[in-house]
CSV table of C-alpha atoms in Angstrom, one decimal:
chain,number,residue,atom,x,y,z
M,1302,UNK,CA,138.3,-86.0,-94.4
M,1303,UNK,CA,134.8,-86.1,-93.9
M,1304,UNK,CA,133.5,-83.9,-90.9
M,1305,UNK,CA,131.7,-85.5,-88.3
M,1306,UNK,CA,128.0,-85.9,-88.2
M,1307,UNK,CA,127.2,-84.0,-84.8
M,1308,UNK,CA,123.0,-83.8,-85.0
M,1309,UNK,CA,123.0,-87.8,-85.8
M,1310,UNK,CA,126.1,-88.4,-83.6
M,1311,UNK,CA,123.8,-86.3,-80.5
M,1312,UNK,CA,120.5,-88.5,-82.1
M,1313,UNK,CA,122.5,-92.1,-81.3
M,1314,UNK,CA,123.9,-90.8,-77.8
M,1315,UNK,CA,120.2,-89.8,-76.7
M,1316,UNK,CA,118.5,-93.7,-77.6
M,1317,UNK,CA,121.8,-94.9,-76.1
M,1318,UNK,CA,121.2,-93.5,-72.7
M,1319,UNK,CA,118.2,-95.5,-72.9
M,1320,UNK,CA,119.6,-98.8,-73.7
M,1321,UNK,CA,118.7,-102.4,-72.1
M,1322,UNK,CA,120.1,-104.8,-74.0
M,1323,UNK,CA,122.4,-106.8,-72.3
M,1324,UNK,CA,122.6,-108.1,-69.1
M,1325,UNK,CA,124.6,-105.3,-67.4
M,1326,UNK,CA,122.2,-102.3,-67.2
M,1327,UNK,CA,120.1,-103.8,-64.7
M,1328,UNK,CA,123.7,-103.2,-62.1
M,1329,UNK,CA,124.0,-100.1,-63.7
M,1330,UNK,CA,122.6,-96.8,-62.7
M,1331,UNK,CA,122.9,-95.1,-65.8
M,1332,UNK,CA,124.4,-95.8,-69.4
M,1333,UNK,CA,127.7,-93.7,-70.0
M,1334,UNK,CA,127.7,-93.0,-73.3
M,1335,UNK,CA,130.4,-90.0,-73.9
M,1336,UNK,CA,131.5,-86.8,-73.0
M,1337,UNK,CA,134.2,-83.8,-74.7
M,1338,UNK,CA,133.7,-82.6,-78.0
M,1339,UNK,CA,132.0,-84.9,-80.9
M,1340,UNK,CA,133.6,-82.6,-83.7
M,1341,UNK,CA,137.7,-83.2,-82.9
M,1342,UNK,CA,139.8,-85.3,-84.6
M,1343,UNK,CA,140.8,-87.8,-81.6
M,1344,UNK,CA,138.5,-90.5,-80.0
M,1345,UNK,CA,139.6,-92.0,-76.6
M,1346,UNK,CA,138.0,-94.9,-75.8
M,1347,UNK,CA,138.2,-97.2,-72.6
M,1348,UNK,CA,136.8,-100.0,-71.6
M,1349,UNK,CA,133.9,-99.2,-69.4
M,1350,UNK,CA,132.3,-97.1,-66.5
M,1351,UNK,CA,133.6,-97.7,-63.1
M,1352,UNK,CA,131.8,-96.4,-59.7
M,1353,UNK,CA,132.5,-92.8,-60.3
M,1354,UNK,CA,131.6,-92.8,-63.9
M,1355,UNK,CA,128.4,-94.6,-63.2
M,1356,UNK,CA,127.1,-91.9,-60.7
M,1357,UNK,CA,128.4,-89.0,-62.6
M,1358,UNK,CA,126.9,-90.4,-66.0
M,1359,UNK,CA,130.5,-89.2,-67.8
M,1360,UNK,CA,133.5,-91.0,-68.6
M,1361,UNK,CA,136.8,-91.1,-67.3
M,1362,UNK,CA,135.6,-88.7,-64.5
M,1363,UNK,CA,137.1,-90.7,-61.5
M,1364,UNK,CA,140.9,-90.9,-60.9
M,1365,UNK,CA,141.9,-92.5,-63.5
M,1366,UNK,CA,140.2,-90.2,-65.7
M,1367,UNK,CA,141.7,-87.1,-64.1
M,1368,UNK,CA,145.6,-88.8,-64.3
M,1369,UNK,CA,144.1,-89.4,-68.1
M,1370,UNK,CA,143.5,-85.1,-68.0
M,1371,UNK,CA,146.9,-84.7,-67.1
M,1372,UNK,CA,148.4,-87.1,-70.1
M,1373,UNK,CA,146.6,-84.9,-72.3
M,1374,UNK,CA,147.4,-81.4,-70.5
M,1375,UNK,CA,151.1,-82.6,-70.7
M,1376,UNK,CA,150.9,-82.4,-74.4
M,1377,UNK,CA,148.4,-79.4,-74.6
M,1378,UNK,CA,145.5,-81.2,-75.1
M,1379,UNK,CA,141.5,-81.1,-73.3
M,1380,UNK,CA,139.0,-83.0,-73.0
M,1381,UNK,CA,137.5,-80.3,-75.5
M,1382,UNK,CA,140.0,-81.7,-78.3
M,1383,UNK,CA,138.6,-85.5,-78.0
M,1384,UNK,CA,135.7,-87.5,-77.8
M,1385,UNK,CA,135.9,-90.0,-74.8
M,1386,UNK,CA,133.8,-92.9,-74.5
M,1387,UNK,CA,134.3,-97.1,-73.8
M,1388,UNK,CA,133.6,-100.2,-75.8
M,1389,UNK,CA,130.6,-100.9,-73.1
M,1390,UNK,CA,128.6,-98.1,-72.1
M,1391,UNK,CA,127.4,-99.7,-68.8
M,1392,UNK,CA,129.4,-100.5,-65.1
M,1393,UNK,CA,130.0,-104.0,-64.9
M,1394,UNK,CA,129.4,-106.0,-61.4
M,1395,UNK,CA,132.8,-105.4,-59.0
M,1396,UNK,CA,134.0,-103.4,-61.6
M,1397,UNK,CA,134.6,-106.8,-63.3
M,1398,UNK,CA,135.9,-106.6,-67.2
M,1399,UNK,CA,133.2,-106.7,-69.9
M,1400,UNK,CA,132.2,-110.3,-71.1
M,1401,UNK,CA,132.8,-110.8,-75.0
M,1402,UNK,CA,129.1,-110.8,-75.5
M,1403,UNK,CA,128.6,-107.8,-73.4
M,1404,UNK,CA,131.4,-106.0,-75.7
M,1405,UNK,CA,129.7,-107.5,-78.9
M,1406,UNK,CA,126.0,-106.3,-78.0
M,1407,UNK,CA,127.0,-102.6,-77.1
M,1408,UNK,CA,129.6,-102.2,-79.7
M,1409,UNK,CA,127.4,-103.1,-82.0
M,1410,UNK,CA,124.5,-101.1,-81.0
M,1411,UNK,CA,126.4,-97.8,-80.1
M,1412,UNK,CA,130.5,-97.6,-80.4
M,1413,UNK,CA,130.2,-98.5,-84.0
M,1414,UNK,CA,127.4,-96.3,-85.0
M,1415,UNK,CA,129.2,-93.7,-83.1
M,1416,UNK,CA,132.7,-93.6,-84.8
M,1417,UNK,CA,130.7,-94.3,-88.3
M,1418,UNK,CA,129.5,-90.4,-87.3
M,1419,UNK,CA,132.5,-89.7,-85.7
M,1420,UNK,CA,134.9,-90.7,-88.4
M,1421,UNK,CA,138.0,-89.9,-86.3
M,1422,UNK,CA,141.8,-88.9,-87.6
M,1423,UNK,CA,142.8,-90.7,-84.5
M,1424,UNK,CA,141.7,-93.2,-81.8
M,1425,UNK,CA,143.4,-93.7,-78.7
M,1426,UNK,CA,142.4,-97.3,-77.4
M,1427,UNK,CA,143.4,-97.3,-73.7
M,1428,UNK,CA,144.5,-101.0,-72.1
M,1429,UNK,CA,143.7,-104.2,-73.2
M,1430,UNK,CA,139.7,-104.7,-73.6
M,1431,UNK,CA,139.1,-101.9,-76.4
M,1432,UNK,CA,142.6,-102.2,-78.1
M,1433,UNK,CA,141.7,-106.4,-78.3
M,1434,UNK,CA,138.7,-105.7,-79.4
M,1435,UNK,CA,139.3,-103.0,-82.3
M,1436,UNK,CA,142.1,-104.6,-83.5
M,1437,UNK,CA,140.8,-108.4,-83.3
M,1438,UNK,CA,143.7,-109.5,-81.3
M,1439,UNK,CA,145.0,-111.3,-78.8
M,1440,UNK,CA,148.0,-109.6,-78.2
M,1441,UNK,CA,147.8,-108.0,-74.8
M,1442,UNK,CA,148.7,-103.9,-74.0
M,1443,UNK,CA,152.1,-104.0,-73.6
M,1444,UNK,CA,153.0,-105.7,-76.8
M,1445,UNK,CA,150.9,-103.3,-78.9
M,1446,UNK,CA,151.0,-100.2,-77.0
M,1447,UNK,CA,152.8,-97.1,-79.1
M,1448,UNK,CA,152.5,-98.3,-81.8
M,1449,UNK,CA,150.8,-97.5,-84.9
M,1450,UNK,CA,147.8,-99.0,-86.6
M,1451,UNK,CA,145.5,-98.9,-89.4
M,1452,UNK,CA,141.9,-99.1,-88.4
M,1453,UNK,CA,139.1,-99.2,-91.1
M,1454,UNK,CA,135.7,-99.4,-90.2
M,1455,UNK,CA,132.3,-98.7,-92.0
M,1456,UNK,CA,131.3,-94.4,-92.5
M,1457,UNK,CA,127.5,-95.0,-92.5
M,1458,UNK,CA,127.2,-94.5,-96.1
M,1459,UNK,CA,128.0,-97.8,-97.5
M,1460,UNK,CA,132.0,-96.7,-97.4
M,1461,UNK,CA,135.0,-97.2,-95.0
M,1462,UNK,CA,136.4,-94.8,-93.1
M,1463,UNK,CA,140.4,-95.0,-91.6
M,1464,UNK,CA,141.8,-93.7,-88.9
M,1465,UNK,CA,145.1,-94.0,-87.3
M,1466,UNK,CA,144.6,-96.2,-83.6
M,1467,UNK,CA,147.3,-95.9,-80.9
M,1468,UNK,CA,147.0,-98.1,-78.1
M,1469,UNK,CA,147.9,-96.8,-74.7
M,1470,UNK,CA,148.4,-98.5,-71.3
M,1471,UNK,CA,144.9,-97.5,-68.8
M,1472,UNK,CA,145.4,-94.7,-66.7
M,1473,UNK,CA,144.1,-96.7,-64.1
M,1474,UNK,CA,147.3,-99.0,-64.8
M,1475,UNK,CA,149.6,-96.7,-64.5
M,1476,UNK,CA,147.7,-95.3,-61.0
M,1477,UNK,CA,149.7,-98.7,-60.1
M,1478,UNK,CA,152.9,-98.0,-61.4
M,1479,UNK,CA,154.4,-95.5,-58.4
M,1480,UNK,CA,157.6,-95.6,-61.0
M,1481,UNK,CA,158.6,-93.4,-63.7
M,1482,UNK,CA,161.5,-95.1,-64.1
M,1483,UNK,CA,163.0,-94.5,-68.4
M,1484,UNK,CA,161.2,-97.8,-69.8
M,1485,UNK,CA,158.7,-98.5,-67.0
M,1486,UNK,CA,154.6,-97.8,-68.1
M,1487,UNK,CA,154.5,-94.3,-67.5
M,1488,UNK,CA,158.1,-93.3,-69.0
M,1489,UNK,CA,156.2,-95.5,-72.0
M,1490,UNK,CA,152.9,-93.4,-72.0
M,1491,UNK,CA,154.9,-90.4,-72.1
M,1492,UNK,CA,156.3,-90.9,-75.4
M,1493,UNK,CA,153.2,-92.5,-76.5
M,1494,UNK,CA,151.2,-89.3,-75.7
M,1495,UNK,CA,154.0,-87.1,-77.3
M,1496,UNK,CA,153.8,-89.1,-80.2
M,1497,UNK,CA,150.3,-89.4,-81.2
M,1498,UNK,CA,149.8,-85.7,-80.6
M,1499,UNK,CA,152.3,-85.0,-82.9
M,1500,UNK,CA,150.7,-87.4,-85.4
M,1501,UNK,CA,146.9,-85.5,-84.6
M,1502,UNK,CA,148.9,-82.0,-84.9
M,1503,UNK,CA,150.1,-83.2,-88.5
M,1504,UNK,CA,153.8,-82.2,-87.4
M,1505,UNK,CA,154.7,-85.8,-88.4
M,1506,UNK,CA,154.4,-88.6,-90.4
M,1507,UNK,CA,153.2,-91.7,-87.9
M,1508,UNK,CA,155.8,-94.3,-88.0
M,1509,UNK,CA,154.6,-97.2,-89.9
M,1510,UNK,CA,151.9,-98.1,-89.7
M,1511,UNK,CA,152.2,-101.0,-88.3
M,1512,UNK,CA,155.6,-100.1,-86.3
M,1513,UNK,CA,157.5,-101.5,-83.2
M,1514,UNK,CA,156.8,-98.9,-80.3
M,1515,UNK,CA,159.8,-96.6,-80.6
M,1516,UNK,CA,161.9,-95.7,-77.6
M,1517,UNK,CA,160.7,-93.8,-74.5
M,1518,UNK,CA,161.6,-89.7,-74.7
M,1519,UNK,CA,162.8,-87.7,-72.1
M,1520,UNK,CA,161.7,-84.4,-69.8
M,1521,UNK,CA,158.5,-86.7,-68.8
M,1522,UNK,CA,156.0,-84.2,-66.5
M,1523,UNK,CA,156.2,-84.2,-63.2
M,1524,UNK,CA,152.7,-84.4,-63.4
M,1525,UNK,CA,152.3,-88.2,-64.1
Protein backbone atom coordinates (compact mmCIF):
# COMPACT_ATOMS: atom_id res chain seq x y z
CA UNK A 1 0.00 0.00 0.00
CA UNK A 2 1.11 3.31 -0.82
CA UNK A 3 2.40 5.43 2.31
CA UNK A 4 0.89 8.51 3.06
CA UNK A 5 1.91 11.74 1.70
CA UNK A 6 2.68 13.72 5.14
CA UNK A 7 4.50 17.22 3.70
CA UNK A 8 1.36 17.59 1.07
CA UNK A 9 -1.10 16.10 3.58
CA UNK A 10 0.48 19.05 6.40
CA UNK A 11 0.47 21.61 2.98
CA UNK A 12 -3.70 20.97 2.44
CA UNK A 13 -4.35 21.22 6.35
CA UNK A 14 -2.46 24.70 6.52
CA UNK A 15 -4.79 26.50 3.38
CA UNK A 16 -7.66 24.61 5.06
CA UNK A 17 -7.41 26.46 8.22
CA UNK A 18 -7.85 29.31 6.15
CA UNK A 19 -10.96 28.43 4.37
CA UNK A 20 -14.17 30.67 3.60
CA UNK A 21 -16.09 28.98 1.36
CA UNK A 22 -19.34 28.28 2.48
CA UNK A 23 -21.66 29.81 4.54
CA UNK A 24 -20.68 28.35 7.91
CA UNK A 25 -17.21 29.91 8.79
CA UNK A 26 -18.57 33.15 9.34
CA UNK A 27 -20.39 31.22 12.89
CA UNK A 28 -17.35 29.52 13.27
CA UNK A 29 -14.31 30.58 15.20
CA UNK A 30 -11.90 28.55 13.59
CA UNK A 31 -11.77 25.64 10.88
CA UNK A 32 -11.10 22.10 12.48
CA UNK A 33 -9.31 20.47 10.14
CA UNK A 34 -7.63 17.26 12.04
CA UNK A 35 -5.66 16.13 14.70
CA UNK A 36 -3.57 12.33 15.68
CA UNK A 37 -1.19 10.97 13.41
CA UNK A 38 -1.36 11.54 9.38
CA UNK A 39 0.93 8.41 8.82
CA UNK A 40 -1.48 5.38 10.53
CA UNK A 41 -3.44 3.17 8.74
CA UNK A 42 -7.04 4.22 10.33
CA UNK A 43 -9.02 7.52 9.53
CA UNK A 44 -11.93 8.43 11.90
CA UNK A 45 -14.04 10.75 10.62
CA UNK A 46 -17.19 12.55 12.09
CA UNK A 47 -19.38 14.75 11.10
CA UNK A 48 -18.41 18.23 12.29
CA UNK A 49 -17.03 20.44 15.16
CA UNK A 50 -19.24 21.08 18.08
CA UNK A 51 -18.62 23.92 20.86
CA UNK A 52 -15.67 22.38 22.34
CA UNK A 53 -14.01 21.44 19.10
CA UNK A 54 -14.52 24.87 17.81
CA UNK A 55 -12.59 26.65 20.69
CA UNK A 56 -10.01 24.04 21.00
CA UNK A 57 -9.37 24.00 17.11
CA UNK A 58 -9.15 19.84 17.37
CA UNK A 59 -11.58 17.21 16.82
CA UNK A 60 -13.38 15.02 18.96
CA UNK A 61 -11.88 16.93 21.95
CA UNK A 62 -15.21 17.39 23.92
CA UNK A 63 -17.14 14.48 25.50
CA UNK A 64 -17.95 12.73 22.96
CA UNK A 65 -14.49 12.74 21.81
CA UNK A 66 -13.05 11.48 25.07
CA UNK A 67 -15.93 8.43 25.29
CA UNK A 68 -14.50 8.05 21.53
CA UNK A 69 -10.68 7.79 23.44
CA UNK A 70 -11.95 5.17 25.54
CA UNK A 71 -13.50 2.98 22.44
CA UNK A 72 -10.16 2.99 21.09
CA UNK A 73 -8.17 2.45 24.60
CA UNK A 74 -10.56 -0.56 24.99
CA UNK A 75 -8.95 -2.12 22.06
CA UNK A 76 -5.40 -0.71 22.53
CA UNK A 77 -5.60 1.89 20.28
CA UNK A 78 -4.61 6.15 20.52
CA UNK A 79 -5.34 8.87 18.96
CA UNK A 80 -1.57 8.46 17.82
CA UNK A 81 -2.74 5.27 15.61
CA UNK A 82 -5.53 7.39 13.58
CA UNK A 83 -6.17 10.40 11.82
CA UNK A 84 -9.46 12.12 13.07
CA UNK A 85 -11.21 14.57 11.19
CA UNK A 86 -15.16 15.37 9.90
CA UNK A 87 -16.84 15.60 6.55
CA UNK A 88 -17.22 19.67 7.41
CA UNK A 89 -14.44 21.26 8.92
CA UNK A 90 -16.52 24.20 10.42
CA UNK A 91 -19.28 24.31 13.69
CA UNK A 92 -22.54 24.59 12.26
CA UNK A 93 -25.30 27.15 14.00
CA UNK A 94 -26.95 25.24 17.32
CA UNK A 95 -24.77 22.58 16.61
CA UNK A 96 -27.28 21.96 13.69
CA UNK A 97 -26.23 18.96 11.11
CA UNK A 98 -24.29 20.00 8.05
CA UNK A 99 -26.51 21.06 4.96
CA UNK A 100 -25.85 18.83 1.74
CA UNK A 101 -24.18 21.72 0.09
CA UNK A 102 -22.18 22.57 3.15
CA UNK A 103 -20.92 18.73 3.08
CA UNK A 104 -20.36 19.01 -0.84
CA UNK A 105 -18.25 22.38 -0.77
CA UNK A 106 -15.84 21.17 2.16
CA UNK A 107 -15.53 17.63 1.12
CA UNK A 108 -14.66 18.62 -1.96
CA UNK A 109 -12.17 21.22 -1.09
CA UNK A 110 -10.51 19.34 1.91
CA UNK A 111 -11.79 15.63 3.06
CA UNK A 112 -11.17 14.37 -0.38
CA UNK A 113 -7.78 15.86 -1.03
CA UNK A 114 -6.96 14.68 2.37
CA UNK A 115 -7.68 10.85 2.17
CA UNK A 116 -6.25 11.12 -1.60
CA UNK A 117 -2.80 11.80 0.70
CA UNK A 118 -3.90 9.83 3.32
CA UNK A 119 -4.74 6.73 1.47
CA UNK A 120 -6.03 4.83 4.54
CA UNK A 121 -6.21 0.80 5.16
CA UNK A 122 -9.25 1.76 7.14
CA UNK A 123 -11.89 4.43 7.75
CA UNK A 124 -14.15 4.58 10.59
CA UNK A 125 -17.24 6.74 9.56
CA UNK A 126 -18.95 7.61 12.88
CA UNK A 127 -23.13 8.13 12.74
CA UNK A 128 -25.09 8.95 9.98
CA UNK A 129 -23.81 12.33 8.13
CA UNK A 130 -20.19 10.98 7.01
CA UNK A 131 -21.24 7.25 6.64
CA UNK A 132 -24.33 8.65 4.12
CA UNK A 133 -22.18 10.67 2.63
CA UNK A 134 -19.10 8.25 1.74
CA UNK A 135 -21.13 5.60 0.92
CA UNK A 136 -23.94 7.52 -1.18
CA UNK A 137 -26.66 6.23 0.83
CA UNK A 138 -29.64 6.68 2.38
CA UNK A 139 -29.59 3.96 4.66
CA UNK A 140 -29.38 5.41 8.14
CA UNK A 141 -26.54 4.25 11.11
CA UNK A 142 -28.11 1.48 12.48
CA UNK A 143 -28.72 -0.46 9.39
CA UNK A 144 -25.12 -0.06 8.16
CA UNK A 145 -23.23 0.15 11.23
CA UNK A 146 -20.54 -3.01 11.66
CA UNK A 147 -20.43 -3.88 8.77
CA UNK A 148 -17.97 -3.93 6.17
CA UNK A 149 -17.49 -1.87 3.00
CA UNK A 150 -15.50 -1.25 0.10
CA UNK A 151 -14.68 2.37 -0.38
CA UNK A 152 -12.72 3.51 -3.52
CA UNK A 153 -11.89 6.90 -3.99
CA UNK A 154 -9.27 8.92 -6.22
CA UNK A 155 -5.11 8.62 -4.83
CA UNK A 156 -4.09 12.00 -6.44
CA UNK A 157 -2.23 10.44 -9.12
CA UNK A 158 -4.85 9.77 -11.59
CA UNK A 159 -5.55 6.18 -9.75
CA UNK A 160 -7.95 4.83 -7.06
CA UNK A 161 -7.13 4.06 -3.85
CA UNK A 162 -9.43 1.30 -1.48
CA UNK A 163 -9.84 1.15 1.82
CA UNK A 164 -12.01 -0.91 4.08
CA UNK A 165 -14.97 1.69 5.82
CA UNK A 166 -16.76 0.58 8.99
CA UNK A 167 -19.47 2.56 10.09
CA UNK A 168 -19.93 3.14 13.79
CA UNK A 169 -22.82 4.66 15.88
CA UNK A 170 -21.44 8.66 17.17
CA UNK A 171 -20.07 8.67 20.46
CA UNK A 172 -22.15 11.40 21.10
CA UNK A 173 -25.07 8.76 20.52
CA UNK A 174 -24.15 6.49 22.63
CA UNK A 175 -23.43 9.49 25.54
CA UNK A 176 -27.43 8.80 25.21
CA UNK A 177 -27.67 5.32 25.55
CA UNK A 178 -27.21 4.93 29.69
CA UNK A 179 -27.55 0.96 28.59
CA UNK A 180 -25.15 -1.58 27.84
CA UNK A 181 -27.63 -3.94 27.62
CA UNK A 182 -26.11 -7.34 24.88
CA UNK A 183 -27.70 -5.76 21.61
CA UNK A 184 -28.29 -2.17 22.64
CA UNK A 185 -25.76 0.64 20.75
CA UNK A 186 -22.92 0.38 23.01
CA UNK A 187 -22.98 -3.62 23.42
CA UNK A 188 -23.07 -2.92 19.29
CA UNK A 189 -19.99 -0.55 19.25
CA UNK A 190 -18.14 -2.99 21.28
CA UNK A 191 -17.95 -5.54 18.83
CA UNK A 192 -17.73 -3.05 16.14
CA UNK A 193 -14.44 -1.63 17.69
CA UNK A 194 -13.15 -5.25 18.41
CA UNK A 195 -13.76 -6.08 15.00
CA UNK A 196 -12.25 -3.42 12.90
CA UNK A 197 -9.18 -3.44 15.03
CA UNK A 198 -8.72 -6.83 14.39
CA UNK A 199 -9.21 -6.15 10.67
CA UNK A 200 -6.38 -2.93 10.96
CA UNK A 201 -4.10 -5.39 13.09
CA UNK A 202 -4.33 -7.87 10.01
CA UNK A 203 -5.36 -10.78 12.60
CA UNK A 204 -8.33 -11.35 10.31
CA UNK A 205 -9.94 -11.41 7.22
CA UNK A 206 -12.98 -8.57 7.36
CA UNK A 207 -16.16 -10.38 6.78
CA UNK A 208 -17.47 -9.63 3.50
CA UNK A 209 -17.26 -7.07 2.30
CA UNK A 210 -20.30 -6.09 2.12
CA UNK A 211 -21.60 -8.24 5.27
CA UNK A 212 -24.63 -8.17 7.67
CA UNK A 213 -23.22 -6.74 11.14
CA UNK A 214 -22.35 -9.89 12.98
CA UNK A 215 -23.45 -10.50 16.50
CA UNK A 216 -22.43 -8.38 19.61
CA UNK A 217 -19.22 -10.06 21.70
CA UNK A 218 -18.96 -10.23 25.21
CA UNK A 219 -16.56 -8.90 28.24
CA UNK A 220 -17.62 -5.16 26.92
CA UNK A 221 -15.29 -2.51 29.22
CA UNK A 222 -16.57 -1.16 31.95
CA UNK A 223 -15.26 1.88 30.55
CA UNK A 224 -18.10 2.59 27.95
Amino acid sequence: MTAPDVPALQALELRAKGCAACRLRPGATQVVVADGNPAAPLVIIGEAPGGDEDRQGRPFVGPAGQLLDRILAAVDLTRQDAYLTSVAKCRPPGNRTPEPDEIEICTSLWLGPQLSLLRPRVILSLGNTPTQHLLNTRLGITRLRGTWHRFRHPEGQGGAHEALLMPLFHPAYLLRQDSRVPGGPKSLTWRDIREAAAVLHGEKEPEGPVSGPPQPLGNQPILF
